[in-house]
Short mmCIF file of C-alpha atoms and ligand atoms in Angstrom, two decimals:
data_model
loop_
_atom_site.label_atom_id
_atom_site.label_comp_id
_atom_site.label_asym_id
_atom_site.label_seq_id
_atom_site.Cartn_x
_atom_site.Cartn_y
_atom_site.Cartn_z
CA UNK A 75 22.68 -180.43 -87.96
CA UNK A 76 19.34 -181.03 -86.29
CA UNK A 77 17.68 -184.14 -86.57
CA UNK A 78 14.89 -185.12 -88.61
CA UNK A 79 11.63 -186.35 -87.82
CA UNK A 80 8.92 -186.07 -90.45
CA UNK A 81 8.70 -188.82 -92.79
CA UNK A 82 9.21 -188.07 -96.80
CA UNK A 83 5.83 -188.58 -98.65
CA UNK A 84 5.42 -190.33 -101.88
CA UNK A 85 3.70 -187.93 -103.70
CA UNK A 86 6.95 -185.42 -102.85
CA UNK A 87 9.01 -188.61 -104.12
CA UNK A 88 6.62 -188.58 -107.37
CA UNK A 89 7.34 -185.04 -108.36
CA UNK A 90 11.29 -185.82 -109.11
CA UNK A 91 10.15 -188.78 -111.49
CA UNK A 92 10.23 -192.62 -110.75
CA UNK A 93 12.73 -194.29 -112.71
CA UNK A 94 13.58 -198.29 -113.80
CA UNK A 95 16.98 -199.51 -113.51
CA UNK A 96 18.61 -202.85 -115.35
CA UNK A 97 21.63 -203.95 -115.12
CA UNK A 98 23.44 -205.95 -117.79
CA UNK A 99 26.75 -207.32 -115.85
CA UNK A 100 28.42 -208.29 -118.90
CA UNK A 101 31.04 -206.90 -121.09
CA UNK A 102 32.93 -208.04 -124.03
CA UNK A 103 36.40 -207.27 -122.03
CA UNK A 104 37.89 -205.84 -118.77
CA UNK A 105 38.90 -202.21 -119.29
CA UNK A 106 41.33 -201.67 -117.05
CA UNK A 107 40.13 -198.09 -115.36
CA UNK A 108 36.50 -199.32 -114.44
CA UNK A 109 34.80 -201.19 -111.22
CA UNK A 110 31.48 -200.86 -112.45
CA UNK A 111 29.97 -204.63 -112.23
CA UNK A 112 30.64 -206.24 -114.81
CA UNK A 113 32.30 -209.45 -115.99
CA UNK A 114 33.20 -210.99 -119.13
CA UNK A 115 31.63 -214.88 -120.06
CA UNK A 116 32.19 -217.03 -123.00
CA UNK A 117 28.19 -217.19 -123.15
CA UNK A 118 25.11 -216.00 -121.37
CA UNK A 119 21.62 -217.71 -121.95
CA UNK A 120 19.53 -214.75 -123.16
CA UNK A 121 15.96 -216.68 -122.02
CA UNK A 122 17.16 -217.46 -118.50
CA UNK A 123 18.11 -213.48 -117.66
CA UNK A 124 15.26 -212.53 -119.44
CA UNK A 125 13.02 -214.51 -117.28
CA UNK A 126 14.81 -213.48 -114.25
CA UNK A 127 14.84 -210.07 -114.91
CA UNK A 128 11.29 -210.61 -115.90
CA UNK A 129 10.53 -212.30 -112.07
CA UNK A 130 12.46 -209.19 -110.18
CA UNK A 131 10.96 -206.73 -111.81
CA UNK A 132 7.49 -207.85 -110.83
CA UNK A 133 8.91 -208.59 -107.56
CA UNK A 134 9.44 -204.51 -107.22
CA UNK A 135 6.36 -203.41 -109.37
CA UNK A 136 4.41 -205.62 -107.09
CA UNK A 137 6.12 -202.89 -103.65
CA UNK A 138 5.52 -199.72 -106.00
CA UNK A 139 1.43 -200.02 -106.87
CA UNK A 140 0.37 -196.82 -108.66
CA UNK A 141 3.33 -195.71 -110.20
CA UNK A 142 4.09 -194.51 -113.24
CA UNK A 143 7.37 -194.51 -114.73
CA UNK A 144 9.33 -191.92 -115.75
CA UNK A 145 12.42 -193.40 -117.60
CA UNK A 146 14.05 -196.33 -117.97
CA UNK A 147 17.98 -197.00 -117.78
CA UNK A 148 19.00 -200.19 -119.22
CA UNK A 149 23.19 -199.87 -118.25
CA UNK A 150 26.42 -202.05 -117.23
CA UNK A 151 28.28 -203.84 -118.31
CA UNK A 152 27.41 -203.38 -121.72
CA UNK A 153 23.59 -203.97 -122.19
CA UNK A 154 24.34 -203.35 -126.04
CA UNK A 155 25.33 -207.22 -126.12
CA UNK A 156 21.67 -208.14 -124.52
CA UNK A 157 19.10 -209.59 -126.96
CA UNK A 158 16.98 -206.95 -128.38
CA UNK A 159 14.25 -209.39 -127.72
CA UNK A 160 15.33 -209.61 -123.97
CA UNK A 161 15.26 -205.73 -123.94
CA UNK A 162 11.61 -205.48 -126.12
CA UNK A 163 10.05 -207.94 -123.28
CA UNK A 164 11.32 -205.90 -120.13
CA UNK A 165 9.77 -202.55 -121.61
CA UNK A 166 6.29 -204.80 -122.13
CA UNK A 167 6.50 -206.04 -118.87
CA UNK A 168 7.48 -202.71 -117.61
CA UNK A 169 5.03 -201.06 -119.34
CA UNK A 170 1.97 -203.57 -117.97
CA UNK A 171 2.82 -203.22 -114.29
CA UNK A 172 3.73 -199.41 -113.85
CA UNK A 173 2.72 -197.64 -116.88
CA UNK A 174 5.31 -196.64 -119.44
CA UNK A 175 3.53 -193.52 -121.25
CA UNK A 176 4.34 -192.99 -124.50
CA UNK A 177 7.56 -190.83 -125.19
CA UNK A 178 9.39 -191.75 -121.72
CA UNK A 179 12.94 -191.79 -121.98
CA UNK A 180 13.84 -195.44 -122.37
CA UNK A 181 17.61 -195.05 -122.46
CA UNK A 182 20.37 -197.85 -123.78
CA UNK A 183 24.41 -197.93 -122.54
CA UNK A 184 26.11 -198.86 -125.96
CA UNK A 185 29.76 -199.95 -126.81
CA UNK A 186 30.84 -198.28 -130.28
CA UNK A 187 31.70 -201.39 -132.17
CA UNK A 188 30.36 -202.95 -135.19
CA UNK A 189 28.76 -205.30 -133.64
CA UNK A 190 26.64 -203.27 -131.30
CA UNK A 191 26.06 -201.08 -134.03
CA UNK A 192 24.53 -203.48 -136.48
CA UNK A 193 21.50 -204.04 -132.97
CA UNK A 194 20.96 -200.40 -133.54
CA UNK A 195 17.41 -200.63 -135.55
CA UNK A 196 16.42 -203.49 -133.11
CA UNK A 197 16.92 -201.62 -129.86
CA UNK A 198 14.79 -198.90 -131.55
CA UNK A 199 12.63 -201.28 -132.29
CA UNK A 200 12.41 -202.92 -129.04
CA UNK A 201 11.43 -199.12 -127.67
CA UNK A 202 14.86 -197.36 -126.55
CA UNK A 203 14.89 -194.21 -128.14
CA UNK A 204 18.21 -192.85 -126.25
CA UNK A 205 21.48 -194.53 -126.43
CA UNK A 206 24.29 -193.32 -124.69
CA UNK A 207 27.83 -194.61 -125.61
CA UNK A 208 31.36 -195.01 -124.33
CA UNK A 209 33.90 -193.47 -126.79
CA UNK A 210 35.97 -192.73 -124.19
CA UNK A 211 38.58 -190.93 -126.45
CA UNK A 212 39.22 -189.48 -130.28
CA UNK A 213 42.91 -190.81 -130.02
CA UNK A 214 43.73 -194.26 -130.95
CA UNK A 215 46.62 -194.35 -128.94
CA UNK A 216 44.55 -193.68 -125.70
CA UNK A 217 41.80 -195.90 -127.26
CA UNK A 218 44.15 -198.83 -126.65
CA UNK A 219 45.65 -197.29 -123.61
CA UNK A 220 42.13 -197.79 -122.48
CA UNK A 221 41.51 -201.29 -123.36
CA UNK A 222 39.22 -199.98 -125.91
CA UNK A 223 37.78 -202.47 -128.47
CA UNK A 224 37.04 -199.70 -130.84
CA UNK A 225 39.13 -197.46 -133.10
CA UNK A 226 38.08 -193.70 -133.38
CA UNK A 227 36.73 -194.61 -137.17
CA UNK A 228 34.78 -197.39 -135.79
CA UNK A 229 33.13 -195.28 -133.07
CA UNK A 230 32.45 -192.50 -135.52
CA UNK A 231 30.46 -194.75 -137.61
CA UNK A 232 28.98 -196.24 -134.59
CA UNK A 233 27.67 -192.50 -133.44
CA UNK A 234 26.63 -191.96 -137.11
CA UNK A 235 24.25 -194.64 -137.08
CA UNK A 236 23.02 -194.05 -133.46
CA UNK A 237 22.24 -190.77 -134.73
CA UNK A 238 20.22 -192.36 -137.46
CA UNK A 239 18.25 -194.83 -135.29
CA UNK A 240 17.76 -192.95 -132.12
CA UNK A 241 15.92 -189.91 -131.27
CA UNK A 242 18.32 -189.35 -128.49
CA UNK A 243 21.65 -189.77 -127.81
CA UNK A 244 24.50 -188.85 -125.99
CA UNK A 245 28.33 -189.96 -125.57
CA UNK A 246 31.11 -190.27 -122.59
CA UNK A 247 34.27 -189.44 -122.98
CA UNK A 248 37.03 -189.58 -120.34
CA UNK A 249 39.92 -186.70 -119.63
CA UNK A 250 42.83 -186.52 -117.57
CA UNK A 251 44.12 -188.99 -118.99
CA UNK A 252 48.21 -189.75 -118.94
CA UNK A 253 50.25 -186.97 -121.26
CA UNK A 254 47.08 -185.08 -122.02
CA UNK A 255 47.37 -181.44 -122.38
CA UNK A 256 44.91 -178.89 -122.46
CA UNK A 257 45.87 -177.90 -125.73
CA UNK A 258 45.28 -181.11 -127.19
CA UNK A 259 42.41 -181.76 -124.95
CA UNK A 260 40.63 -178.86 -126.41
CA UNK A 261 41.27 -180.17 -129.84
CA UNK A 262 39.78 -183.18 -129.17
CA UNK A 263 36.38 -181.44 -127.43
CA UNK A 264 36.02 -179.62 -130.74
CA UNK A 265 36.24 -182.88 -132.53
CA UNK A 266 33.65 -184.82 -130.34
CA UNK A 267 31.34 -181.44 -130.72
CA UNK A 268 31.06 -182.16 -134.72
CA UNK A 269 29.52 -185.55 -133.29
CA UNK A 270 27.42 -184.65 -130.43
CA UNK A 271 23.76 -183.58 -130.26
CA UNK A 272 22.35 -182.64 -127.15
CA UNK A 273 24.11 -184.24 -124.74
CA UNK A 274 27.37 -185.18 -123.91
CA UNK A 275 29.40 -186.49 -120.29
CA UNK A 276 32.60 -185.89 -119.39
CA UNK A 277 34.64 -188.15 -117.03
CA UNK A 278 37.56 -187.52 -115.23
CA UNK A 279 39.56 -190.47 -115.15
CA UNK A 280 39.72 -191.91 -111.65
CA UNK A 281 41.82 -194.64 -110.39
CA UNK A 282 39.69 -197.41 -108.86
CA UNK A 283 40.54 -199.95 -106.61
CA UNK A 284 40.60 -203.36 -107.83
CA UNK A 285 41.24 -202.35 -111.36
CA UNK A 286 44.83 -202.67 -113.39
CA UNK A 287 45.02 -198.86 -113.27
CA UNK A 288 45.13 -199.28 -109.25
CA UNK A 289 48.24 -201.48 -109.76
CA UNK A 290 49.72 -199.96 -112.54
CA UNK A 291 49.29 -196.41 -110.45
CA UNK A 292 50.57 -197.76 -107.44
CA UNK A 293 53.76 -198.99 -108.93
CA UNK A 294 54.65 -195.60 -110.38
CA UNK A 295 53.84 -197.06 -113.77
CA UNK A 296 50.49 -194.70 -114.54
CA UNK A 297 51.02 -191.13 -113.71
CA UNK A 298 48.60 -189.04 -113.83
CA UNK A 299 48.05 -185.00 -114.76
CA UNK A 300 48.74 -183.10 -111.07
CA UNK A 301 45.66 -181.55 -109.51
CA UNK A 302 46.36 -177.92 -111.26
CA UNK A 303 46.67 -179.72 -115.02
CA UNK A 304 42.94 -181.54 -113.74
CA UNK A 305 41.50 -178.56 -112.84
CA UNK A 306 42.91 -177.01 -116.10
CA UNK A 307 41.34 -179.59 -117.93
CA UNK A 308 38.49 -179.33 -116.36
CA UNK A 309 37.75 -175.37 -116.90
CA UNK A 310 38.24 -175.75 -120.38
CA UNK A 311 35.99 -178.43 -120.84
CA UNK A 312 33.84 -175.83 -118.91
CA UNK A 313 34.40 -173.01 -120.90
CA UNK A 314 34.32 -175.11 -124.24
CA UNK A 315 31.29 -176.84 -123.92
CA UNK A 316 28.91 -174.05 -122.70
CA UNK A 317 30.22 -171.80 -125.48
CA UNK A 318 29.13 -174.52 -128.00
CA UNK A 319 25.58 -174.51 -126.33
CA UNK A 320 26.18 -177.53 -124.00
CA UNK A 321 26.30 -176.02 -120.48
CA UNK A 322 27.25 -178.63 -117.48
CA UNK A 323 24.04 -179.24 -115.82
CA UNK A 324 25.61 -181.64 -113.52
CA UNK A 325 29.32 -182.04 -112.69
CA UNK A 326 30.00 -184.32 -115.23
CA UNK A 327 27.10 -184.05 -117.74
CA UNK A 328 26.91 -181.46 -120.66
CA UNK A 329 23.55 -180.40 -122.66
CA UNK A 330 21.17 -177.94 -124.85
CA UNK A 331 18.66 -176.97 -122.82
CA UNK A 332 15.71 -179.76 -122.48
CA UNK A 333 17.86 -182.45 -123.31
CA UNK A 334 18.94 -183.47 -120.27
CA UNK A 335 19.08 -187.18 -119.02
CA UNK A 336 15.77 -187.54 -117.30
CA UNK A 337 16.67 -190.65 -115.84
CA UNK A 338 20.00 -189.40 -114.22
CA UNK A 339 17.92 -186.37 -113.24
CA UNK A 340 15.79 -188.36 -110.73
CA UNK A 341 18.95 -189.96 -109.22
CA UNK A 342 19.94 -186.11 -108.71
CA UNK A 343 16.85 -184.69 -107.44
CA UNK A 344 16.07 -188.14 -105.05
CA UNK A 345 14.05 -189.32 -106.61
CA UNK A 346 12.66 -193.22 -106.28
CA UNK A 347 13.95 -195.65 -108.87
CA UNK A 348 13.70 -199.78 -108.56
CA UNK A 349 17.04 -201.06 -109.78
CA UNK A 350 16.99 -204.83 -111.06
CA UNK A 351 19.74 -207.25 -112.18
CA UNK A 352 22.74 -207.90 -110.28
CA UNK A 353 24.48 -205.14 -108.56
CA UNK A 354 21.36 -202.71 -109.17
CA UNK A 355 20.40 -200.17 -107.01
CA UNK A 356 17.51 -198.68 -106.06
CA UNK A 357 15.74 -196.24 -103.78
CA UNK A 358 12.10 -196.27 -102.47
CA UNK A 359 9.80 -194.84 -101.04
CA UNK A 360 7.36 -197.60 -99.25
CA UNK A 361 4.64 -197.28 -96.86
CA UNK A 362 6.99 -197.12 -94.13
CA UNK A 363 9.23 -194.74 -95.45
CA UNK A 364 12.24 -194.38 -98.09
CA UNK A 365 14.17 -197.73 -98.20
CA UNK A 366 17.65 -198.15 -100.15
CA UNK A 367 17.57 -201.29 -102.31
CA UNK A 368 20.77 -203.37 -103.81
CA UNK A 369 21.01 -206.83 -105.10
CA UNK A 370 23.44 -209.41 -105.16
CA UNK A 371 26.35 -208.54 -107.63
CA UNK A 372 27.18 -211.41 -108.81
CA UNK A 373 25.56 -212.78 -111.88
CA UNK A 374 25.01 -216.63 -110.94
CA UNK A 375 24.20 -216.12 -107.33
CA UNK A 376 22.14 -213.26 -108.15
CA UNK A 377 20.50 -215.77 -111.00
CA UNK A 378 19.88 -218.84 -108.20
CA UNK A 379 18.45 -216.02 -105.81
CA UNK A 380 15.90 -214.94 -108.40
CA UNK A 381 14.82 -218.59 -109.11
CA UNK A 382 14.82 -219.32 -105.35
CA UNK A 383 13.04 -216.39 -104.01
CA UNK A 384 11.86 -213.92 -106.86
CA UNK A 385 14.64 -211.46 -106.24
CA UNK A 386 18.12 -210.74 -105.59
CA UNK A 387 17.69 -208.56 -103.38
CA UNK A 388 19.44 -207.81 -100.25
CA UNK A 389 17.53 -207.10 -96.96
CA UNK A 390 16.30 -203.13 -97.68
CA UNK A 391 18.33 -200.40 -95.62
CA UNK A 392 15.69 -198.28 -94.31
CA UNK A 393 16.85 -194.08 -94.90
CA UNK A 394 16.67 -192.74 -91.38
CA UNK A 395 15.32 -188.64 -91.80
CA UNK A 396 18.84 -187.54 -91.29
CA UNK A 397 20.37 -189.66 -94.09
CA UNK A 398 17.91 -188.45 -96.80
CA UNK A 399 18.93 -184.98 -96.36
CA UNK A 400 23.06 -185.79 -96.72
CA UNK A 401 22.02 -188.05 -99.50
CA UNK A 402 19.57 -185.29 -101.40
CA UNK A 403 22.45 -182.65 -100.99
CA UNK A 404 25.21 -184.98 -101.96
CA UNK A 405 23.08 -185.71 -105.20
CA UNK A 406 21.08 -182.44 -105.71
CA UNK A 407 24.50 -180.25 -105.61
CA UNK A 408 26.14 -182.16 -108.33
CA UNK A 409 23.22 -180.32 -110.21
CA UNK A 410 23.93 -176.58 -111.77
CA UNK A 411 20.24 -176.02 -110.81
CA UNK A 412 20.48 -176.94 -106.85
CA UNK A 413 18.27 -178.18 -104.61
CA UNK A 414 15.05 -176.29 -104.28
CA UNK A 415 14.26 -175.32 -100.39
CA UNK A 416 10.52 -176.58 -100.81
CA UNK A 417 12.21 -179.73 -101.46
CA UNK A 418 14.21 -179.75 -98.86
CA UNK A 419 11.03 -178.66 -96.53
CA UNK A 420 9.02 -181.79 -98.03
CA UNK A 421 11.70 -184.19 -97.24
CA UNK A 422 11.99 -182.91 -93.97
CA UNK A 423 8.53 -181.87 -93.23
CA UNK A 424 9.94 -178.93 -91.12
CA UNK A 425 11.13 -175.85 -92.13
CA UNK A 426 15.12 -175.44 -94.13
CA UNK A 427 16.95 -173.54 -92.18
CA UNK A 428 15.67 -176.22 -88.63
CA UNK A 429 17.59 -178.51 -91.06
CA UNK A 430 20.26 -176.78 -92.91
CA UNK A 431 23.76 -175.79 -90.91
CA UNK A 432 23.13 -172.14 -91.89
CA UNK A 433 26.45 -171.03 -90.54
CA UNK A 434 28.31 -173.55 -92.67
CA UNK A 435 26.31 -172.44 -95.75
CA UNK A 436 27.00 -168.45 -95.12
CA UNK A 437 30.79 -169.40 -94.67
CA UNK A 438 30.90 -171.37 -98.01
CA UNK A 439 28.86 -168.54 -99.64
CA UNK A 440 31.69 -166.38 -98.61
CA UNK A 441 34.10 -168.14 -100.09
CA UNK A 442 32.49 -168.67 -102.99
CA UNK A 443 31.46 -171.94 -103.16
CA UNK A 444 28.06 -171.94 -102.63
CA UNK A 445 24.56 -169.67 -103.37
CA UNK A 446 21.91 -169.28 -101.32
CA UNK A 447 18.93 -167.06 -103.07
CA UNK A 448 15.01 -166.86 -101.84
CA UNK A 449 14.17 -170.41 -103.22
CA UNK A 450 17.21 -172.68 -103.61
CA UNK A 451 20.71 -174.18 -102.68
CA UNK A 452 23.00 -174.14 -105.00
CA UNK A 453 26.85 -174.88 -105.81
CA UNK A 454 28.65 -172.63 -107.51
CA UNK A 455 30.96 -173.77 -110.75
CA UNK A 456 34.01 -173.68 -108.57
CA UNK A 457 31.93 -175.58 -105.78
CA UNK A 458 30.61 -178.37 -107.84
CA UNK A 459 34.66 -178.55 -108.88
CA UNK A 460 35.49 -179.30 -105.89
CA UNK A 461 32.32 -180.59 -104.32
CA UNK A 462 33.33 -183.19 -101.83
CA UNK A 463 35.13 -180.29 -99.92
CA UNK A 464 31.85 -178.69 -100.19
CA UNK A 465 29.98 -181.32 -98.65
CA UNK A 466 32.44 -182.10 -96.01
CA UNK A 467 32.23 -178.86 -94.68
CA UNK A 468 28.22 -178.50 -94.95
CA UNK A 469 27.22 -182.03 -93.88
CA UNK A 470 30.18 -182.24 -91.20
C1 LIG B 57 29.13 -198.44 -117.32
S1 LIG B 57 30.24 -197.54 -118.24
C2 LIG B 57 29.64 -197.46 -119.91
C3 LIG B 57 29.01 -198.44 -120.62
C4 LIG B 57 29.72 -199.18 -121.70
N1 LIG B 57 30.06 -200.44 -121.19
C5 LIG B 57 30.98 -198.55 -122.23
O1 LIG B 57 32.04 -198.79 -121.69
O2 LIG B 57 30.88 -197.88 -123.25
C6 LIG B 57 29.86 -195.85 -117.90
C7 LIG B 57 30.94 -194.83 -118.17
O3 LIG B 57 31.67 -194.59 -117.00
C8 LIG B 57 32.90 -194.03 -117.35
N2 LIG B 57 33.94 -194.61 -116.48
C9 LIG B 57 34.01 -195.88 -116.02
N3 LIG B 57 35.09 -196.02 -115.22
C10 LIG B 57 35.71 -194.81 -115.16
C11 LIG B 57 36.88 -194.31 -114.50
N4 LIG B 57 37.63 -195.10 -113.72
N5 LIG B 57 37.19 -193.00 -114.66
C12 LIG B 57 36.42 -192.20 -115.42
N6 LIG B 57 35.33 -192.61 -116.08
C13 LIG B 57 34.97 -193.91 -115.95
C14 LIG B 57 33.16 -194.32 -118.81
O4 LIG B 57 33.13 -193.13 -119.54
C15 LIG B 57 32.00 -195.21 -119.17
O5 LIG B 57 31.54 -194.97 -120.48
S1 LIG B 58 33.93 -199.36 -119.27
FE1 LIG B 58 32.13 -200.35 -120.12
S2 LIG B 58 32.96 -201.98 -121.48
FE2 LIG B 58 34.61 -201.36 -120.15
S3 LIG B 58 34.52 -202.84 -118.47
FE3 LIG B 58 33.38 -200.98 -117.83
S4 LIG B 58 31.30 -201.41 -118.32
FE4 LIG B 58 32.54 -202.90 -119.49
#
């Protein structure tokens, strides 16, 4: 692949979106299948990470002058514990240093328990009007297999009232699970489709390192469905979901038409986003060119670092011209609607196929894996299934 040289603009960065992230690192338990950042403590003091998240988020609205937000993402952990008070001040602030129109997609990560639940009318009232939430399963077996603190009843009633409170929302569940079959797997799709509304994501369940799965996998303990059963699990969730009118518009994300995740959408198109809180993430696009972002991950250094200095954050990782394009395919072909060429031209500032390994993407076409029509670059179903292939062979 030929190098880059032209330097991504903002106002091509603009077009995708510009998104807020927050992380909440705290959860009422360990499940024992996830490494997101997250920790469990006896007691947090609500006013001090309000504050803090308060300071960082000036910190990067005072880099991003002009902006106007597209979404917000508060996620975790389990932001569902925050204060809604906590939340209600962050969208204020928010909203008086970048803009937060009305009707942007301010979007919540909820557990399904009672207490969450019973927050429900306060987050709406703080300004979230999406909540997404982890049911994980309709069993009650795997529930507890899971290190769930919720039964199937309680998340039902949980997804009843976020249906009442919210304008939005949307709920994960994971597959491939130990035993599962695609028999009963399809059963329990049908189930979760009474439930849904627009939008619904679909996990397979991957075994992390650093997490009790990892050990209880590595002793033989945790088996997991062969590669065929996966990819028989997968196709049906395929098949089932876009028959019930929610086609996969990314690899692991289901919905109608129009009621996609906007924020996840500019993480997939490249978009910029400022990520605050510990762990967070972000990507931007600065004077001198697209910077990656990341703060410290854990919650009491990250809170001493915000009191010392403003921020958390860790010295920014400039994107070199070559690294944008690997990172806009490896996020733009996890989307059923590609990457447009004229995106791939801005980012670049030269023409697509200067850029592109042509060769590579006429070989994958062959095989089926990819499409290449007059305006975009697209995986195919069976590409996106098996997409890191994919991108091994076109980014090399
Ligand atoms: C940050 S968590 C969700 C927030 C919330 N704390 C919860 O658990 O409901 C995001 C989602 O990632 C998925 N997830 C986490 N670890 C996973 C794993 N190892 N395999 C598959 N899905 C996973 C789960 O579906 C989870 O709901
Ligand atoms: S899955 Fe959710 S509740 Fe469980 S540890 Fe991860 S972030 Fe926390």
């Amino acid at each position: 692949m030929l190098p880059l040289t032209a330097r991504a603009g903002i106002g091509a960065a603009d077009e995708r979106g510009f998104g807020l992230y927050v992380h909440w690192p705290f959860c009422a338990s360990k499940c024992p299948y996830c490494d997101f950042n997250s920790h469990v403590r006896e007691r947090t003091d609500q006013a001090r990470w309000r504050d803090a998240l308060l300071r960082e988020l000036d910190h990067f609205a005072d880099l991003t002058p002009g902006r106007t937000l597209t979404s917000v993402f508060f996620g975790g952990g389990t932001p569902s514990l925050m204060d809604p008070a906590t939340v209600e001040a962050i969208l204020r602030r928010a909203d008086e240093r970048w803009g937060l129109p009305a009707g942007t997609e301010v979007t919540l990560e909820a557990n399904p328990t009672s207490v969450e639940a019973d927050k429900f009318r306060a987050f709406r009232a703080a300004g979230v009007n999406r909540v997404s939430m982890g049911i994980q399963a309709l069993d009650d077996a795997d529930l507890r297999f899971l290190g769930r603190r919720h039964s199937v009843a309680e998340a039902l009633e949980a997804v009843a009232l976020a249906r009442a409170s919210f304008e939005r929302f949307s709920f994960d569940l994971i597959y491939a699970r130990p035993g599962q079959t695609v028999a009963a797997w399809r059963d329990e799709l049908n189930r979760a489709l009474d439930h849904a509304v627009g939008h619904l994501s679909v996990y397979q369940l991957t075994i992390e390192e650093g997490t009790q799965f990892h050990t209880l996998h590595a002793r033989g303990e945790l088996v997991l469905p062969d590669e065929e059963l996966a990819g028989d699990l997968y196709e049906a969730t395929q098949d089932l979901l876009e028959a019930a009118g929610l086609p996969a518009y990314e690899v692991s994300n289901h919905a109608r038409p129009g009621e996609e995740s906007r924020h996840n959408l500019v993480y997939w198109r490249y978009g910029d986003y400022a990520g605050i809180g510990p762990g967070a993430h972000g990507r931007l696009t600065l004077p001198d060119g697209k910077v990656g972002t990341r703060t410290h991950r854990g919650p009491e250094p990250w809170l001493d670092l915000v009191a010392a200095h403003g921020t958390g954050a860790k010295a920014f990782e400039p994107i070199g011209p070559a690294q944008r394009l690997d990172e806009m395919l490896m996020m733009g072909l996890r989307l059923a609607e590609g990457v447009p060429l004229s995106r791939i031209e801005a980012e670049a500032g030269r023409p697509w196929r200067d850029v592109i390994a042509v060769t590579a993407v006429e070989k994958l076409a062959r095989h089926g894996m990819l499409e290449l029509t007059s305006d975009r670059l697209r995986a195919t179903p069976a590409g996106r299934q098996r997409l890191n292939a994919v991108l091994e062979r076109l980014l090399g």
